[in-house]
Structure formats: C-alpha cells, structure tokens
C-alpha cells in the first residue's frame, strides 16, 4: 500500500508540503554550508527528505465529487484536521454547519471558509455536556434540515482526569458518548430520499484499547491518560460497526476514518505549545494530509465489512474492534450512559 501511495498524487503532495519542504531543504543547505560536505551529498539529503515526507504523507483523496445542495454537519471544524476537511467540502459546494465550543475560533474559521466561497453557519456545541449536545441537535431538528453528512471529528487526547457535568470521564464523553448521542438524535434527519453518510474519526491507538464496562470512570483500576484515550477510540470503532449494522438496508452508510498522526492541538496535554505548534509538523503529517482519509470517506469510499478506512483505503482494525457482540454490548451501555433508553 505504501509503495502504491508513493507513486500517486505528487501534485497534491507538493502543494500540501510546500512549507515543510522549503524549511527542511533550507536547513539541509545551511548544514552543507557549515560542514562543507560535497554537493552530491546535499542533493542526496534533499532527495531523502523528499522521499521520507512523501511516505509519511500517505494517501490523497482523488475524487472530484461535487456536494452542491448537500448539508454537512461537522464537529471540531474550527482547527486542525476538522478545519481542513471543512475547506475540502466547502470547495465542493456543500453547506456546512459547524459545531464548536469556541465560537470565537469558529467565527474565524467561518470567515476563512467564506473567502473560499463556502456556505457556512456556526452553532455552539460542547461534546462534554449532554445538555449542550441535545441543544445543538434540537436546533438542527427545529430548523428541519435534511442532513446529508454528519462528520464526528472533534476529540480530546490524553487530558488529565476530569469528570464532566454529567459525571462521565472526559475523553470517553467527548470522543464517544457525545457523538453517540448526537448521531442518534440526528439519525431521523439523515434518513431521507438521498444517500447520506456518517463518518466517525478513529485512531490507530484503538489497538491498545479495552472497554471498561465495570469502571467507566476509572475509580477501581486507576486512571491512565493513554489507556483512557485508547479505550475511547476503540469505543468509536465499535460504535461505527454497530451503527452500520443498524443501518443496513437504509440509504445511510457509516464509516470510521483513521486520519493518521498529524500536527494538531490534540497534543496540548502532552507536548509544550512551541513543540506541537512549530516542531512536530516536520515529523508527522500536515493537517491537510490527515484530512484526506476523512474526505475520501465523505466522497468516494465504498462500505466494506470492516467499516474502517486509513490512507484513503480500507484499513485494518484490531480483532477486538471487529467483535460484533462487544459492539452490541457497548451500544446498550452507551444508551444508558447518555439517557437514550428513556
């Protein structure tokens, strides 16, 4: 897969990597001037930088599908990967509804998207609050939108232990339970005469996850920021699997997209601000590259038996993530935690 991707989409890659390549090539050139090594080695180092960055970039969505007349609801679109996905879909003609807990940042994003001739509206949404999720969903329902896509992108990673106002551990609340409630509330408005898609965002970290059914708040087993993150991402993959099974024989399809590792504010709880804003971008994918698999799921992906996608292709979830009984059990437990069984 990596070799196949390496020979594809060089134009998109060079555009996405323009800043990184310029900085890295300049750094190598300055090293050559300082250490006075042969110019042939300079060219070899430049070539090495180019090859490594191309492998790291992964796949690019090559679909030219237009989304005129489509209403797309996106969470977490005010920065990072979500913002790049919003740009991709705005350029394709979709009307975007952005859910954000920071309306100042969302307003800035809206202006950027409108400069691209995008049709955008913003609404307040705090996924750590079930009340906020219900208010956001009811606002869309009252507007009588016919929604064509729901992109659940917002997330938290490795934050210190915190319980939400609803008594839920924050990473599980934001990454899974908030989106679980939102999806179920909006589902009747996705089931109309046109095809619709629901896209949840996972991570490779789901491989190290286990669902803590007996201790969702980590009172007994102790709290690990990493394990809690992995568990929440496994929950996302299992949620998508059960959702896709529930939606069988309808016009709504569910996809789980793994965007890869990219420069993101998700690292704010792990790395110093200067590092995650200015350094890590040279070591991982750019946000635009990470947005490609989500865009692929929104435009051209075909459902397969795993419902899981990576590098703009079918991916490989863990064995636990493909356990139908576990997915069904998590669904029932999630219904209780968010109050849907009432």
PDB file of N, CA and C in Angstrom, residues 160-234:
ATOM      1  N   UNK A 160      -5.691  15.386  31.466  1.00  0.00           N
ATOM      2  CA  UNK A 160      -5.729  14.957  32.873  1.00  0.00           C
ATOM      3  C   UNK A 160      -7.142  14.500  33.245  1.00  0.00           C
ATOM      4  N   UNK A 161      -7.222  13.678  34.280  1.00  0.00           N
ATOM      5  CA  UNK A 161      -8.535  13.144  34.654  1.00  0.00           C
ATOM      6  C   UNK A 161      -9.501  14.273  35.010  1.00  0.00           C
ATOM      7  N   UNK A 162     -10.684  14.161  34.431  1.00  0.00           N
ATOM      8  CA  UNK A 162     -11.728  15.153  34.702  1.00  0.00           C
ATOM      9  C   UNK A 162     -13.074  14.509  34.426  1.00  0.00           C
ATOM     10  N   UNK A 163     -14.019  14.779  35.307  1.00  0.00           N
ATOM     11  CA  UNK A 163     -15.382  14.320  35.066  1.00  0.00           C
ATOM     12  C   UNK A 163     -16.221  15.472  34.535  1.00  0.00           C
ATOM     13  N   UNK A 164     -17.086  15.160  33.601  1.00  0.00           N
ATOM     14  CA  UNK A 164     -17.970  16.178  33.037  1.00  0.00           C
ATOM     15  C   UNK A 164     -19.108  16.473  34.017  1.00  0.00           C
ATOM     16  N   UNK A 165     -19.928  17.450  33.661  1.00  0.00           N
ATOM     17  CA  UNK A 165     -21.088  17.790  34.490  1.00  0.00           C
ATOM     18  C   UNK A 165     -22.056  16.613  34.609  1.00  0.00           C
ATOM     19  N   UNK A 166     -21.969  15.685  33.655  1.00  0.00           N
ATOM     20  CA  UNK A 166     -22.836  14.504  33.676  1.00  0.00           C
ATOM     21  C   UNK A 166     -22.203  13.334  34.423  1.00  0.00           C
ATOM     22  N   UNK A 167     -21.024  13.568  35.017  1.00  0.00           N
ATOM     23  CA  UNK A 167     -20.358  12.517  35.775  1.00  0.00           C
ATOM     24  C   UNK A 167     -19.628  11.497  34.928  1.00  0.00           C
ATOM     25  N   UNK A 168     -19.242  11.873  33.702  1.00  0.00           N
ATOM     26  CA  UNK A 168     -18.552  10.965  32.785  1.00  0.00           C
ATOM     27  C   UNK A 168     -17.089  11.368  32.642  1.00  0.00           C
ATOM     28  N   UNK A 169     -16.217  10.379  32.470  1.00  0.00           N
ATOM     29  CA  UNK A 169     -14.811  10.686  32.203  1.00  0.00           C
ATOM     30  C   UNK A 169     -14.714  11.430  30.874  1.00  0.00           C
ATOM     31  N   UNK A 170     -13.904  12.499  30.834  1.00  0.00           N
ATOM     32  CA  UNK A 170     -13.983  13.451  29.728  1.00  0.00           C
ATOM     33  C   UNK A 170     -13.602  12.867  28.369  1.00  0.00           C
ATOM     34  N   UNK A 171     -12.565  12.056  28.293  1.00  0.00           N
ATOM     35  CA  UNK A 171     -12.167  11.534  26.975  1.00  0.00           C
ATOM     36  C   UNK A 171     -13.242  10.625  26.389  1.00  0.00           C
ATOM     37  N   UNK A 172     -13.822   9.763  27.216  1.00  0.00           N
ATOM     38  CA  UNK A 172     -14.904   8.905  26.730  1.00  0.00           C
ATOM     39  C   UNK A 172     -16.133   9.740  26.377  1.00  0.00           C
ATOM     40  N   UNK A 173     -16.378  10.796  27.149  1.00  0.00           N
ATOM     41  CA  UNK A 173     -17.539  11.652  26.895  1.00  0.00           C
ATOM     42  C   UNK A 173     -17.416  12.384  25.561  1.00  0.00           C
ATOM     43  N   UNK A 174     -16.247  12.979  25.303  1.00  0.00           N
ATOM     44  CA  UNK A 174     -16.067  13.782  24.092  1.00  0.00           C
ATOM     45  C   UNK A 174     -15.869  12.900  22.863  1.00  0.00           C
ATOM     46  N   UNK A 175     -15.007  11.898  22.981  1.00  0.00           N
ATOM     47  CA  UNK A 175     -14.647  11.093  21.811  1.00  0.00           C
ATOM     48  C   UNK A 175     -15.726  10.099  21.399  1.00  0.00           C
ATOM     49  N   UNK A 176     -16.511   9.646  22.364  1.00  0.00           N
ATOM     50  CA  UNK A 176     -17.521   8.632  22.020  1.00  0.00           C
ATOM     51  C   UNK A 176     -18.952   9.025  22.393  1.00  0.00           C
ATOM     52  N   UNK A 177     -19.205   9.255  23.678  1.00  0.00           N
ATOM     53  CA  UNK A 177     -20.590   9.376  24.134  1.00  0.00           C
ATOM     54  C   UNK A 177     -21.303  10.612  23.577  1.00  0.00           C
ATOM     55  N   UNK A 178     -20.613  11.735  23.490  1.00  0.00           N
ATOM     56  CA  UNK A 178     -21.231  12.931  22.910  1.00  0.00           C
ATOM     57  C   UNK A 178     -21.631  12.705  21.464  1.00  0.00           C
ATOM     58  N   UNK A 179     -20.720  12.094  20.700  1.00  0.00           N
ATOM     59  CA  UNK A 179     -21.026  11.800  19.297  1.00  0.00           C
ATOM     60  C   UNK A 179     -22.092  10.712  19.167  1.00  0.00           C
ATOM     61  N   UNK A 180     -22.093   9.769  20.088  1.00  0.00           N
ATOM     62  CA  UNK A 180     -23.119   8.713  20.082  1.00  0.00           C
ATOM     63  C   UNK A 180     -24.513   9.334  20.233  1.00  0.00           C
ATOM     64  N   UNK A 181     -24.657  10.242  21.203  1.00  0.00           N
ATOM     65  CA  UNK A 181     -25.948  10.901  21.414  1.00  0.00           C
ATOM     66  C   UNK A 181     -26.324  11.771  20.217  1.00  0.00           C
ATOM     67  N   UNK A 182     -25.368  12.567  19.726  1.00  0.00           N
ATOM     68  CA  UNK A 182     -25.633  13.454  18.598  1.00  0.00           C
ATOM     69  C   UNK A 182     -26.088  12.665  17.371  1.00  0.00           C
ATOM     70  N   UNK A 183     -25.382  11.580  17.073  1.00  0.00           N
ATOM     71  CA  UNK A 183     -25.724  10.761  15.908  1.00  0.00           C
ATOM     72  C   UNK A 183     -27.129  10.186  16.021  1.00  0.00           C
ATOM     73  N   UNK A 184     -27.458   9.663  17.176  1.00  0.00           N
ATOM     74  CA  UNK A 184     -28.781   9.059  17.349  1.00  0.00           C
ATOM     75  C   UNK A 184     -29.896  10.093  17.274  1.00  0.00           C
ATOM     76  N   UNK A 185     -29.645  11.298  17.784  1.00  0.00           N
ATOM     77  CA  UNK A 185     -30.675  12.344  17.709  1.00  0.00           C
ATOM     78  C   UNK A 185     -30.893  12.829  16.285  1.00  0.00           C
ATOM     79  N   UNK A 186     -29.799  12.888  15.490  1.00  0.00           N
ATOM     80  CA  UNK A 186     -29.913  13.413  14.127  1.00  0.00           C
ATOM     81  C   UNK A 186     -30.247  12.344  13.093  1.00  0.00           C
ATOM     82  N   UNK A 187     -30.210  11.086  13.497  1.00  0.00           N
ATOM     83  CA  UNK A 187     -30.401   9.992  12.546  1.00  0.00           C
ATOM     84  C   UNK A 187     -31.708  10.093  11.750  1.00  0.00           C
ATOM     85  N   UNK A 188     -32.839  10.448  12.380  1.00  0.00           N
ATOM     86  CA  UNK A 188     -34.071  10.564  11.584  1.00  0.00           C
ATOM     87  C   UNK A 188     -33.982  11.625  10.483  1.00  0.00           C
ATOM     88  N   UNK A 189     -33.071  12.600  10.647  1.00  0.00           N
ATOM     89  CA  UNK A 189     -32.936  13.672   9.660  1.00  0.00           C
ATOM     90  C   UNK A 189     -31.872  13.352   8.611  1.00  0.00           C
ATOM     91  N   UNK A 190     -31.272  12.175   8.749  1.00  0.00           N
ATOM     92  CA  UNK A 190     -30.355  11.667   7.733  1.00  0.00           C
ATOM     93  C   UNK A 190     -31.042  10.640   6.835  1.00  0.00           C
ATOM     94  N   UNK A 191     -32.140  10.100   7.297  1.00  0.00           N
ATOM     95  CA  UNK A 191     -32.844   9.057   6.543  1.00  0.00           C
ATOM     96  C   UNK A 191     -33.920   9.698   5.665  1.00  0.00           C
ATOM     97  N   UNK A 192     -33.493  10.215   4.535  1.00  0.00           N
ATOM     98  CA  UNK A 192     -34.421  10.817   3.563  1.00  0.00           C
ATOM     99  C   UNK A 192     -34.166  10.166   2.209  1.00  0.00           C
ATOM    100  N   UNK A 193     -34.655  10.769   1.144  1.00  0.00           N
ATOM    101  CA  UNK A 193     -34.610  10.098  -0.152  1.00  0.00           C
ATOM    102  C   UNK A 193     -33.223  10.108  -0.785  1.00  0.00           C
ATOM    103  N   UNK A 194     -32.308  10.950  -0.278  1.00  0.00           N
ATOM    104  CA  UNK A 194     -30.954  10.992  -0.835  1.00  0.00           C
ATOM    105  C   UNK A 194     -29.998  10.159   0.023  1.00  0.00           C
ATOM    106  N   UNK A 195     -28.943   9.611  -0.577  1.00  0.00           N
ATOM    107  CA  UNK A 195     -27.942   8.882   0.212  1.00  0.00           C
ATOM    108  C   UNK A 195     -27.291   9.800   1.240  1.00  0.00           C
ATOM    109  N   UNK A 196     -26.978   9.261   2.408  1.00  0.00           N
ATOM    110  CA  UNK A 196     -26.356  10.036   3.483  1.00  0.00           C
ATOM    111  C   UNK A 196     -25.213   9.237   4.098  1.00  0.00           C
ATOM    112  N   UNK A 197     -24.302   9.956   4.745  1.00  0.00           N
ATOM    113  CA  UNK A 197     -23.132   9.311   5.337  1.00  0.00           C
ATOM    114  C   UNK A 197     -22.871   9.844   6.740  1.00  0.00           C
ATOM    115  N   UNK A 198     -22.436   8.934   7.613  1.00  0.00           N
ATOM    116  CA  UNK A 198     -21.979   9.300   8.945  1.00  0.00           C
ATOM    117  C   UNK A 198     -20.534   8.846   9.060  1.00  0.00           C
ATOM    118  N   UNK A 199     -19.648   9.771   9.418  1.00  0.00           N
ATOM    119  CA  UNK A 199     -18.219   9.454   9.478  1.00  0.00           C
ATOM    120  C   UNK A 199     -17.698   9.756  10.878  1.00  0.00           C
ATOM    121  N   UNK A 200     -17.203   8.738  11.535  1.00  0.00           N
ATOM    122  CA  UNK A 200     -16.567   8.884  12.843  1.00  0.00           C
ATOM    123  C   UNK A 200     -15.060   8.798  12.674  1.00  0.00           C
ATOM    124  N   UNK A 201     -14.340   9.469  13.551  1.00  0.00           N
ATOM    125  CA  UNK A 201     -12.881   9.525  13.425  1.00  0.00           C
ATOM    126  C   UNK A 201     -12.229   8.683  14.515  1.00  0.00           C
ATOM    127  N   UNK A 202     -11.449   7.705  14.076  1.00  0.00           N
ATOM    128  CA  UNK A 202     -10.768   6.793  14.995  1.00  0.00           C
ATOM    129  C   UNK A 202      -9.284   7.131  15.050  1.00  0.00           C
ATOM    130  N   UNK A 203      -8.497   6.231  15.606  1.00  0.00           N
ATOM    131  CA  UNK A 203      -7.043   6.378  15.669  1.00  0.00           C
ATOM    132  C   UNK A 203      -6.438   4.994  15.788  1.00  0.00           C
ATOM    133  N   UNK A 204      -5.195   4.859  15.349  1.00  0.00           N
ATOM    134  CA  UNK A 204      -4.504   3.581  15.476  1.00  0.00           C
ATOM    135  C   UNK A 204      -4.436   3.148  16.940  1.00  0.00           C
ATOM    136  N   UNK A 205      -4.490   4.118  17.847  1.00  0.00           N
ATOM    137  CA  UNK A 205      -4.424   3.823  19.288  1.00  0.00           C
ATOM    138  C   UNK A 205      -5.540   2.898  19.753  1.00  0.00           C
ATOM    139  N   UNK A 206      -6.591   2.726  18.953  1.00  0.00           N
ATOM    140  CA  UNK A 206      -7.683   1.838  19.376  1.00  0.00           C
ATOM    141  C   UNK A 206      -7.184   0.411  19.591  1.00  0.00           C
ATOM    142  N   UNK A 207      -6.052   0.082  18.964  1.00  0.00           N
ATOM    143  CA  UNK A 207      -5.498  -1.274  19.091  1.00  0.00           C
ATOM    144  C   UNK A 207      -5.167  -1.598  20.545  1.00  0.00           C
ATOM    145  N   UNK A 208      -4.791  -0.577  21.325  1.00  0.00           N
ATOM    146  CA  UNK A 208      -4.412  -0.782  22.728  1.00  0.00           C
ATOM    147  C   UNK A 208      -5.601  -0.558  23.667  1.00  0.00           C
ATOM    148  N   UNK A 209      -6.805  -0.450  23.117  1.00  0.00           N
ATOM    149  CA  UNK A 209      -7.975  -0.129  23.935  1.00  0.00           C
ATOM    150  C   UNK A 209      -8.729  -1.342  24.444  1.00  0.00           C
ATOM    151  N   UNK A 210      -9.407  -1.154  25.559  1.00  0.00           N
ATOM    152  CA  UNK A 210     -10.333  -2.130  26.134  1.00  0.00           C
ATOM    153  C   UNK A 210     -11.517  -1.334  26.685  1.00  0.00           C
ATOM    154  N   UNK A 211     -12.723  -1.823  26.538  1.00  0.00           N
ATOM    155  CA  UNK A 211     -13.887  -1.094  27.030  1.00  0.00           C
ATOM    156  C   UNK A 211     -14.061  -1.390  28.524  1.00  0.00           C
ATOM    157  N   UNK A 212     -13.978  -0.358  29.378  1.00  0.00           N
ATOM    158  CA  UNK A 212     -14.052  -0.582  30.839  1.00  0.00           C
ATOM    159  C   UNK A 212     -15.497  -0.630  31.339  1.00  0.00           C
ATOM    160  N   UNK A 213     -16.236  -1.657  30.954  1.00  0.00           N
ATOM    161  CA  UNK A 213     -17.665  -1.719  31.247  1.00  0.00           C
ATOM    162  C   UNK A 213     -17.968  -1.575  32.746  1.00  0.00           C
ATOM    163  N   UNK A 214     -17.159  -2.161  33.582  1.00  0.00           N
ATOM    164  CA  UNK A 214     -17.448  -2.139  35.024  1.00  0.00           C
ATOM    165  C   UNK A 214     -16.883  -0.906  35.719  1.00  0.00           C
ATOM    166  N   UNK A 215     -16.131  -0.070  34.971  1.00  0.00           N
ATOM    167  CA  UNK A 215     -15.461   1.054  35.636  1.00  0.00           C
ATOM    168  C   UNK A 215     -15.187   2.171  34.630  1.00  0.00           C
ATOM    169  N   UNK A 216     -16.256   2.731  34.066  1.00  0.00           N
ATOM    170  CA  UNK A 216     -16.095   3.765  33.049  1.00  0.00           C
ATOM    171  C   UNK A 216     -15.391   5.011  33.579  1.00  0.00           C
ATOM    172  N   UNK A 217     -15.453   5.253  34.885  1.00  0.00           N
ATOM    173  CA  UNK A 217     -14.821   6.440  35.458  1.00  0.00           C
ATOM    174  C   UNK A 217     -13.481   6.146  36.120  1.00  0.00           C
ATOM    175  N   UNK A 218     -12.974   4.914  35.942  1.00  0.00           N
ATOM    176  CA  UNK A 218     -11.635   4.550  36.406  1.00  0.00           C
ATOM    177  C   UNK A 218     -11.446   4.746  37.913  1.00  0.00           C
ATOM    178  N   UNK A 219     -12.469   4.448  38.671  1.00  0.00           N
ATOM    179  CA  UNK A 219     -12.370   4.567  40.130  1.00  0.00           C
ATOM    180  C   UNK A 219     -11.638   3.378  40.743  1.00  0.00           C
ATOM    181  N   UNK A 220     -11.761   2.213  40.105  1.00  0.00           N
ATOM    182  CA  UNK A 220     -11.161   0.998  40.661  1.00  0.00           C
ATOM    183  C   UNK A 220      -9.782   0.714  40.072  1.00  0.00           C
ATOM    184  N   UNK A 221      -9.636   0.857  38.768  1.00  0.00           N
ATOM    185  CA  UNK A 221      -8.407   0.449  38.104  1.00  0.00           C
ATOM    186  C   UNK A 221      -7.359   1.542  38.055  1.00  0.00           C
ATOM    187  N   UNK A 222      -7.691   2.773  38.456  1.00  0.00           N
ATOM    188  CA  UNK A 222      -6.734   3.873  38.343  1.00  0.00           C
ATOM    189  C   UNK A 222      -6.774   4.470  36.944  1.00  0.00           C
ATOM    190  N   UNK A 223      -6.396   5.729  36.832  1.00  0.00           N
ATOM    191  CA  UNK A 223      -6.542   6.460  35.577  1.00  0.00           C
ATOM    192  C   UNK A 223      -5.206   6.586  34.849  1.00  0.00           C
ATOM    193  N   UNK A 224      -5.186   6.130  33.614  1.00  0.00           N
ATOM    194  CA  UNK A 224      -4.051   6.341  32.714  1.00  0.00           C
ATOM    195  C   UNK A 224      -4.551   7.173  31.540  1.00  0.00           C
ATOM    196  N   UNK A 225      -3.941   8.313  31.310  1.00  0.00           N
ATOM    197  CA  UNK A 225      -4.376   9.191  30.224  1.00  0.00           C
ATOM    198  C   UNK A 225      -4.321   8.472  28.870  1.00  0.00           C
ATOM    199  N   UNK A 226      -3.259   7.690  28.674  1.00  0.00           N
ATOM    200  CA  UNK A 226      -3.106   6.978  27.406  1.00  0.00           C
ATOM    201  C   UNK A 226      -4.160   5.887  27.250  1.00  0.00           C
ATOM    202  N   UNK A 227      -4.342   5.076  28.284  1.00  0.00           N
ATOM    203  CA  UNK A 227      -5.313   3.990  28.199  1.00  0.00           C
ATOM    204  C   UNK A 227      -6.726   4.531  28.012  1.00  0.00           C
ATOM    205  N   UNK A 228      -7.052   5.617  28.705  1.00  0.00           N
ATOM    206  CA  UNK A 228      -8.389   6.195  28.561  1.00  0.00           C
ATOM    207  C   UNK A 228      -8.612   6.681  27.133  1.00  0.00           C
ATOM    208  N   UNK A 229      -7.567   7.244  26.517  1.00  0.00           N
ATOM    209  CA  UNK A 229      -7.670   7.678  25.126  1.00  0.00           C
ATOM    210  C   UNK A 229      -7.883   6.480  24.199  1.00  0.00           C
ATOM    211  N   UNK A 230      -7.057   5.445  24.378  1.00  0.00           N
ATOM    212  CA  UNK A 230      -7.183   4.238  23.551  1.00  0.00           C
ATOM    213  C   UNK A 230      -8.567   3.615  23.688  1.00  0.00           C
ATOM    214  N   UNK A 231      -9.064   3.563  24.920  1.00  0.00           N
ATOM    215  CA  UNK A 231     -10.389   2.982  25.160  1.00  0.00           C
ATOM    216  C   UNK A 231     -11.477   3.763  24.433  1.00  0.00           C
ATOM    217  N   UNK A 232     -11.356   5.095  24.461  1.00  0.00           N
ATOM    218  CA  UNK A 232     -12.378   5.923  23.802  1.00  0.00           C
ATOM    219  C   UNK A 232     -12.342   5.742  22.289  1.00  0.00           C
ATOM    220  N   UNK A 233     -11.162   5.515  21.739  1.00  0.00           N
ATOM    221  CA  UNK A 233     -11.055   5.319  20.289  1.00  0.00           C
ATOM    222  C   UNK A 233     -11.527   3.929  19.869  1.00  0.00           C
ATOM    223  N   UNK A 234     -11.312   2.930  20.723  1.00  0.00           N
ATOM    224  CA  UNK A 234     -11.905   1.616  20.457  1.00  0.00           C
ATOM    225  C   UNK A 234     -13.427   1.729  20.477  1.00  0.00           C
TER     226      UNK A 234
END
